[in-house]
mmCIF file of C-alpha atoms in Angstrom:
data_model
loop_
_atom_site.group_PDB
_atom_site.id
_atom_site.type_symbol
_atom_site.label_atom_id
_atom_site.label_comp_id
_atom_site.label_asym_id
_atom_site.label_seq_id
_atom_site.Cartn_x
_atom_site.Cartn_y
_atom_site.Cartn_z
ATOM 1 C CA MET A 49 -161.060 -24.281 -86.198
ATOM 2 C CA THR A 50 -163.159 -26.131 -83.582
ATOM 3 C CA HIS A 51 -164.136 -23.721 -81.004
ATOM 4 C CA LEU A 52 -162.184 -25.830 -78.720
ATOM 5 C CA ALA A 53 -162.025 -22.457 -75.803
ATOM 6 C CA ALA A 54 -165.745 -23.574 -75.737
ATOM 7 C CA LEU A 55 -165.461 -27.064 -75.495
ATOM 8 C CA GLU A 56 -163.052 -26.570 -72.581
ATOM 9 C CA ARG A 57 -165.113 -24.259 -70.639
ATOM 10 C CA GLN A 58 -168.101 -26.636 -70.882
ATOM 11 C CA ALA A 59 -166.077 -29.697 -69.628
ATOM 12 C CA LEU A 60 -164.747 -27.587 -67.020
ATOM 13 C CA CYS A 61 -168.229 -26.387 -65.688
ATOM 14 C CA ASP A 62 -169.181 -30.588 -66.014
ATOM 15 C CA THR A 63 -166.726 -30.832 -63.622
ATOM 16 C CA LEU A 64 -167.371 -28.188 -61.354
ATOM 17 C CA ASP A 65 -170.896 -29.235 -61.084
ATOM 18 C CA ARG A 66 -169.626 -32.732 -60.072
ATOM 19 C CA VAL A 67 -167.046 -31.914 -57.422
ATOM 20 C CA GLY A 68 -168.908 -28.797 -55.871
ATOM 21 C CA PRO A 69 -167.502 -25.522 -54.216
ATOM 22 C CA SER A 70 -165.368 -26.795 -51.400
ATOM 23 C CA ALA A 71 -163.332 -29.100 -53.767
ATOM 24 C CA PRO A 72 -159.425 -28.167 -53.542
ATOM 25 C CA THR A 73 -157.484 -26.830 -56.368
ATOM 26 C CA LEU A 74 -153.853 -26.463 -57.490
ATOM 27 C CA CYS A 75 -154.602 -22.613 -57.096
ATOM 28 C CA GLU A 76 -153.875 -22.903 -53.191
ATOM 29 C CA PRO A 77 -155.669 -21.463 -51.016
ATOM 30 C CA TRP A 78 -158.723 -21.251 -53.723
ATOM 31 C CA SER A 79 -161.449 -24.017 -53.047
ATOM 32 C CA THR A 80 -163.295 -24.505 -56.509
ATOM 33 C CA ALA A 81 -165.745 -21.839 -55.402
ATOM 34 C CA GLU A 82 -162.865 -19.378 -55.396
ATOM 35 C CA LEU A 83 -161.501 -20.527 -58.727
ATOM 36 C CA ALA A 84 -165.021 -20.021 -60.321
ATOM 37 C CA ALA A 85 -165.498 -16.613 -59.072
ATOM 38 C CA HIS A 86 -161.839 -15.815 -60.475
ATOM 39 C CA LEU A 87 -163.076 -16.754 -63.948
ATOM 40 C CA VAL A 88 -166.376 -14.764 -63.744
ATOM 41 C CA ILE A 89 -164.412 -11.821 -63.050
ATOM 42 C CA ARG A 90 -161.791 -12.512 -65.545
ATOM 43 C CA ASP A 91 -164.974 -12.983 -68.035
ATOM 44 C CA SER A 92 -166.889 -9.911 -67.118
ATOM 45 C CA ARG A 93 -165.231 -7.836 -64.986
ATOM 46 C CA PRO A 94 -162.105 -6.395 -66.468
ATOM 47 C CA ASP A 95 -161.907 -3.159 -64.039
ATOM 48 C CA LEU A 96 -161.932 -5.690 -61.017
ATOM 49 C CA ALA A 97 -159.767 -8.300 -62.756
ATOM 50 C CA ALA A 98 -156.709 -5.555 -63.068
ATOM 51 C CA GLY A 99 -156.578 -5.926 -59.029
ATOM 52 C CA THR A 100 -154.066 -9.138 -59.522
ATOM 53 C CA LEU A 101 -151.734 -6.445 -61.517
ATOM 54 C CA ILE A 102 -152.442 -2.998 -59.598
ATOM 55 C CA PRO A 103 -152.236 -3.270 -56.037
ATOM 56 C CA ALA A 104 -154.425 -0.275 -55.320
ATOM 57 C CA LEU A 105 -157.223 -2.205 -56.793
ATOM 58 C CA SER A 106 -156.481 -5.703 -54.998
ATOM 59 C CA ASP A 107 -159.034 -4.917 -52.251
ATOM 60 C CA ARG A 108 -161.620 -4.748 -54.375
ATOM 61 C CA LEU A 109 -161.100 -7.974 -56.288
ATOM 62 C CA ASP A 110 -160.792 -9.671 -53.320
ATOM 63 C CA GLU A 111 -164.352 -7.998 -51.726
ATOM 64 C CA ALA A 112 -165.752 -8.988 -55.441
ATOM 65 C CA MET A 113 -164.209 -12.724 -55.291
ATOM 66 C CA SER A 114 -165.744 -13.039 -51.927
ATOM 67 C CA GLN A 115 -169.000 -11.965 -53.101
ATOM 68 C CA TYR A 116 -169.027 -14.431 -56.012
ATOM 69 C CA ALA A 117 -167.535 -17.308 -54.433
ATOM 70 C CA THR A 118 -170.454 -17.301 -51.726
ATOM 71 C CA ARG A 119 -173.385 -17.251 -54.106
ATOM 72 C CA PRO A 120 -175.184 -20.379 -54.679
ATOM 73 C CA TRP A 121 -173.254 -22.980 -56.374
ATOM 74 C CA GLY A 122 -175.273 -24.174 -59.542
ATOM 75 C CA LYS A 123 -175.765 -20.092 -60.436
ATOM 76 C CA LEU A 124 -171.907 -19.614 -59.675
ATOM 77 C CA VAL A 125 -171.288 -22.458 -62.386
ATOM 78 C CA HIS A 126 -173.739 -21.159 -64.546
ATOM 79 C CA LEU A 127 -172.111 -17.807 -64.500
ATOM 80 C CA VAL A 128 -168.815 -19.800 -65.628
ATOM 81 C CA ARG A 129 -170.912 -21.898 -68.368
ATOM 82 C CA SER A 130 -172.564 -18.649 -69.946
ATOM 83 C CA GLY A 131 -169.394 -17.198 -70.419
ATOM 84 C CA PRO A 132 -168.561 -13.585 -71.183
ATOM 85 C CA PRO A 133 -171.373 -10.621 -71.717
ATOM 86 C CA VAL A 134 -172.040 -9.755 -75.345
ATOM 87 C CA TRP A 135 -169.708 -7.124 -75.800
ATOM 88 C CA SER A 136 -166.813 -9.024 -74.682
ATOM 89 C CA PRO A 137 -164.696 -9.794 -78.030
ATOM 90 C CA THR A 138 -164.016 -13.019 -76.588
ATOM 91 C CA ARG A 139 -167.546 -13.957 -77.619
ATOM 92 C CA MET A 140 -165.906 -14.173 -81.184
ATOM 93 C CA PRO A 141 -164.169 -17.824 -81.424
ATOM 94 C CA VAL A 142 -161.164 -17.045 -83.205
ATOM 95 C CA VAL A 143 -160.427 -14.686 -79.870
ATOM 96 C CA ASP A 144 -161.953 -17.203 -77.370
ATOM 97 C CA ASN A 145 -159.579 -19.792 -78.497
ATOM 98 C CA ALA A 146 -156.681 -17.170 -78.429
ATOM 99 C CA VAL A 147 -157.216 -15.886 -75.146
ATOM 100 C CA ASN A 148 -159.088 -18.716 -73.467
ATOM 101 C CA LEU A 149 -158.014 -22.216 -74.419
ATOM 102 C CA THR A 150 -155.204 -22.723 -72.315
ATOM 103 C CA GLU A 151 -156.288 -20.612 -69.470
ATOM 104 C CA PHE A 152 -159.460 -23.144 -69.045
ATOM 105 C CA PHE A 153 -157.311 -25.846 -69.857
ATOM 106 C CA VAL A 154 -155.154 -25.235 -67.045
ATOM 107 C CA HIS A 155 -157.845 -24.421 -64.573
ATOM 108 C CA HIS A 156 -159.842 -27.636 -65.522
ATOM 109 C CA GLU A 157 -156.445 -29.245 -64.515
ATOM 110 C CA ASP A 158 -156.480 -27.261 -61.343
ATOM 111 C CA VAL A 159 -159.684 -28.891 -60.388
ATOM 112 C CA LEU A 160 -159.005 -32.478 -61.624
ATOM 113 C CA ARG A 161 -155.596 -32.830 -60.137
ATOM 114 C CA GLY A 162 -156.598 -30.585 -56.983
ATOM 115 C CA GLU A 163 -155.628 -33.378 -54.592
ATOM 116 C CA GLY A 164 -151.985 -33.472 -56.074
ATOM 117 C CA LEU A 165 -153.030 -36.064 -58.338
ATOM 118 C CA VAL A 166 -150.007 -36.743 -61.072
ATOM 119 C CA GLY A 167 -150.655 -37.348 -64.718
ATOM 120 C CA ALA A 168 -153.627 -37.259 -66.942
ATOM 121 C CA GLN A 169 -157.133 -37.657 -65.232
ATOM 122 C CA ARG A 170 -158.961 -37.515 -68.438
ATOM 123 C CA ASP A 171 -158.406 -38.183 -72.084
ATOM 124 C CA VAL A 172 -157.111 -35.325 -73.851
ATOM 125 C CA SER A 173 -158.287 -35.081 -77.633
ATOM 126 C CA PRO A 174 -155.513 -35.084 -80.226
ATOM 127 C CA GLU A 175 -157.076 -31.961 -81.812
ATOM 128 C CA LEU A 176 -156.616 -29.923 -78.325
ATOM 129 C CA GLU A 177 -153.271 -31.342 -77.784
ATOM 130 C CA GLY A 178 -152.450 -30.020 -80.865
ATOM 131 C CA ALA A 179 -153.777 -26.818 -80.199
ATOM 132 C CA LEU A 180 -152.075 -26.238 -76.772
ATOM 133 C CA TRP A 181 -148.755 -27.232 -78.447
ATOM 134 C CA SER A 182 -149.482 -24.344 -80.810
ATOM 135 C CA GLN A 183 -150.169 -22.091 -78.200
ATOM 136 C CA LEU A 184 -147.267 -23.178 -75.952
ATOM 137 C CA THR A 185 -144.333 -22.836 -78.594
ATOM 138 C CA LYS A 186 -145.614 -19.246 -78.892
ATOM 139 C CA SER A 187 -145.738 -18.216 -75.062
ATOM 140 C CA ALA A 188 -143.178 -20.633 -73.805
ATOM 141 C CA ARG A 189 -140.421 -17.766 -74.293
ATOM 142 C CA LEU A 190 -141.750 -15.571 -71.699
ATOM 143 C CA MET A 191 -143.004 -18.231 -69.709
ATOM 144 C CA VAL A 192 -139.286 -19.302 -69.172
ATOM 145 C CA ARG A 193 -137.322 -16.150 -69.277
ATOM 146 C CA LYS A 194 -136.283 -16.215 -65.611
ATOM 147 C CA LEU A 195 -135.226 -19.695 -65.464
ATOM 148 C CA ASP A 196 -131.624 -20.345 -64.628
ATOM 149 C CA ALA A 197 -131.283 -22.984 -67.455
ATOM 150 C CA GLY A 198 -131.699 -23.378 -71.177
ATOM 151 C CA VAL A 199 -135.129 -25.104 -72.090
ATOM 152 C CA VAL A 200 -136.016 -27.285 -74.933
ATOM 153 C CA LEU A 201 -139.341 -28.750 -75.263
ATOM 154 C CA VAL A 202 -140.307 -32.059 -76.795
ATOM 155 C CA ALA A 203 -143.568 -33.264 -77.232
ATOM 156 C CA PRO A 204 -143.528 -36.703 -79.107
ATOM 157 C CA GLY A 205 -145.984 -36.420 -82.238
ATOM 158 C CA HIS A 206 -145.970 -32.801 -82.092
ATOM 159 C CA GLY A 207 -142.608 -31.583 -82.068
ATOM 160 C CA ARG A 208 -139.695 -30.166 -80.642
ATOM 161 C CA LYS A 209 -138.842 -26.233 -79.427
ATOM 162 C CA ALA A 210 -136.020 -24.601 -78.193
ATOM 163 C CA VAL A 211 -137.530 -21.847 -76.263
ATOM 164 C CA LYS A 212 -134.351 -20.595 -74.288
ATOM 165 C CA GLY A 213 -130.679 -20.943 -75.213
ATOM 166 C CA PRO A 214 -128.068 -22.546 -73.086
ATOM 167 C CA THR A 215 -126.751 -20.965 -69.916
ATOM 168 C CA GLU A 216 -123.762 -21.527 -67.915
ATOM 169 C CA VAL A 217 -125.706 -24.549 -66.236
ATOM 170 C CA GLY A 218 -126.610 -26.003 -69.502
ATOM 171 C CA THR A 219 -130.057 -26.801 -71.025
ATOM 172 C CA ALA A 220 -132.967 -28.812 -69.662
ATOM 173 C CA VAL A 221 -135.020 -30.780 -72.048
ATOM 174 C CA LEU A 222 -138.763 -31.495 -71.016
ATOM 175 C CA THR A 223 -140.618 -34.258 -72.586
ATOM 176 C CA GLY A 224 -144.281 -34.880 -72.294
ATOM 177 C CA ALA A 225 -147.710 -34.697 -74.160
ATOM 178 C CA PRO A 226 -148.332 -30.655 -74.773
ATOM 179 C CA GLY A 227 -150.953 -30.740 -71.984
ATOM 180 C CA GLU A 228 -148.337 -32.031 -69.527
ATOM 181 C CA LEU A 229 -145.739 -29.331 -70.740
ATOM 182 C CA VAL A 230 -148.432 -26.577 -70.606
ATOM 183 C CA LEU A 231 -149.214 -27.596 -66.726
ATOM 184 C CA ALA A 232 -145.431 -27.961 -66.192
ATOM 185 C CA LEU A 233 -144.377 -24.235 -67.517
ATOM 186 C CA SER A 234 -147.284 -23.025 -65.722
ATOM 187 C CA GLY A 235 -145.745 -23.403 -62.177
ATOM 188 C CA ARG A 236 -147.504 -27.181 -61.823
ATOM 189 C CA LEU A 237 -144.526 -29.376 -62.508
ATOM 190 C CA ARG A 238 -145.437 -31.486 -59.444
ATOM 191 C CA VAL A 239 -148.316 -32.834 -61.201
ATOM 192 C CA ALA A 240 -147.193 -32.834 -64.848
ATOM 193 C CA ASP A 241 -146.398 -36.253 -66.195
ATOM 194 C CA VAL A 242 -143.045 -34.503 -67.768
ATOM 195 C CA GLU A 243 -139.604 -36.194 -67.803
ATOM 196 C CA ILE A 244 -136.768 -33.743 -67.500
ATOM 197 C CA THR A 245 -133.327 -34.663 -68.772
ATOM 198 C CA GLY A 246 -129.942 -32.878 -69.242
ATOM 199 C CA PRO A 247 -127.493 -31.511 -67.020
ATOM 200 C CA GLU A 248 -127.974 -31.915 -63.321
ATOM 201 C CA ALA A 249 -127.451 -28.588 -62.417
ATOM 202 C CA ALA A 250 -130.021 -27.597 -65.265
ATOM 203 C CA VAL A 251 -132.310 -30.080 -64.191
ATOM 204 C CA ALA A 252 -132.111 -28.878 -60.463
ATOM 205 C CA ALA A 253 -132.986 -25.237 -61.903
ATOM 206 C CA VAL A 254 -135.919 -26.337 -63.560
ATOM 207 C CA ARG A 255 -137.284 -27.936 -60.815
ATOM 208 C CA GLU A 256 -136.486 -25.427 -58.380
ATOM 209 C CA ALA A 257 -138.153 -22.798 -60.581
ATOM 210 C CA LEU A 258 -141.431 -24.746 -61.787
#
């Protein structure tokens, strides 16, 4: 398989170089500098990244984020571009694709659509769309577990996947390209080019949650 995660990392870094450190992102209130800092910490400082889950470590994480975000922009983007340290398992392409592909795709779109732009802002290759669909169909059940409606995903040309059974309000069908569905289920429905059909209550439940 093509090392898609590495390609997406480089594409994101090219976009970061172009837009600069103060551009808006969908990860409000983060700017691109703070998003880049998050990615560096995620790559190389698992001890600090745990602060997103462990409240006792959150202050250390915030301090590290601030320190990285204020580094010279070219050096910060280089840290993202160069990837994890040599000891990281994600240096192996198969692990990198599994762990980082969707992450980097979503964060790339966070920058490209940072001003609230809806729909694709670049060409996404069929190979990348296929890989995103494959990963989404494995993770979607967890992503929609708290929704009050059943959920079916439809990606024309890729397939159809029921990821949550019907509830009292029925089932909502989300239709779109794999990348757009990834964004929708990642809490970015407002900028995703996704059609939602089904009972009114089910559609409303999805829109409210995502």
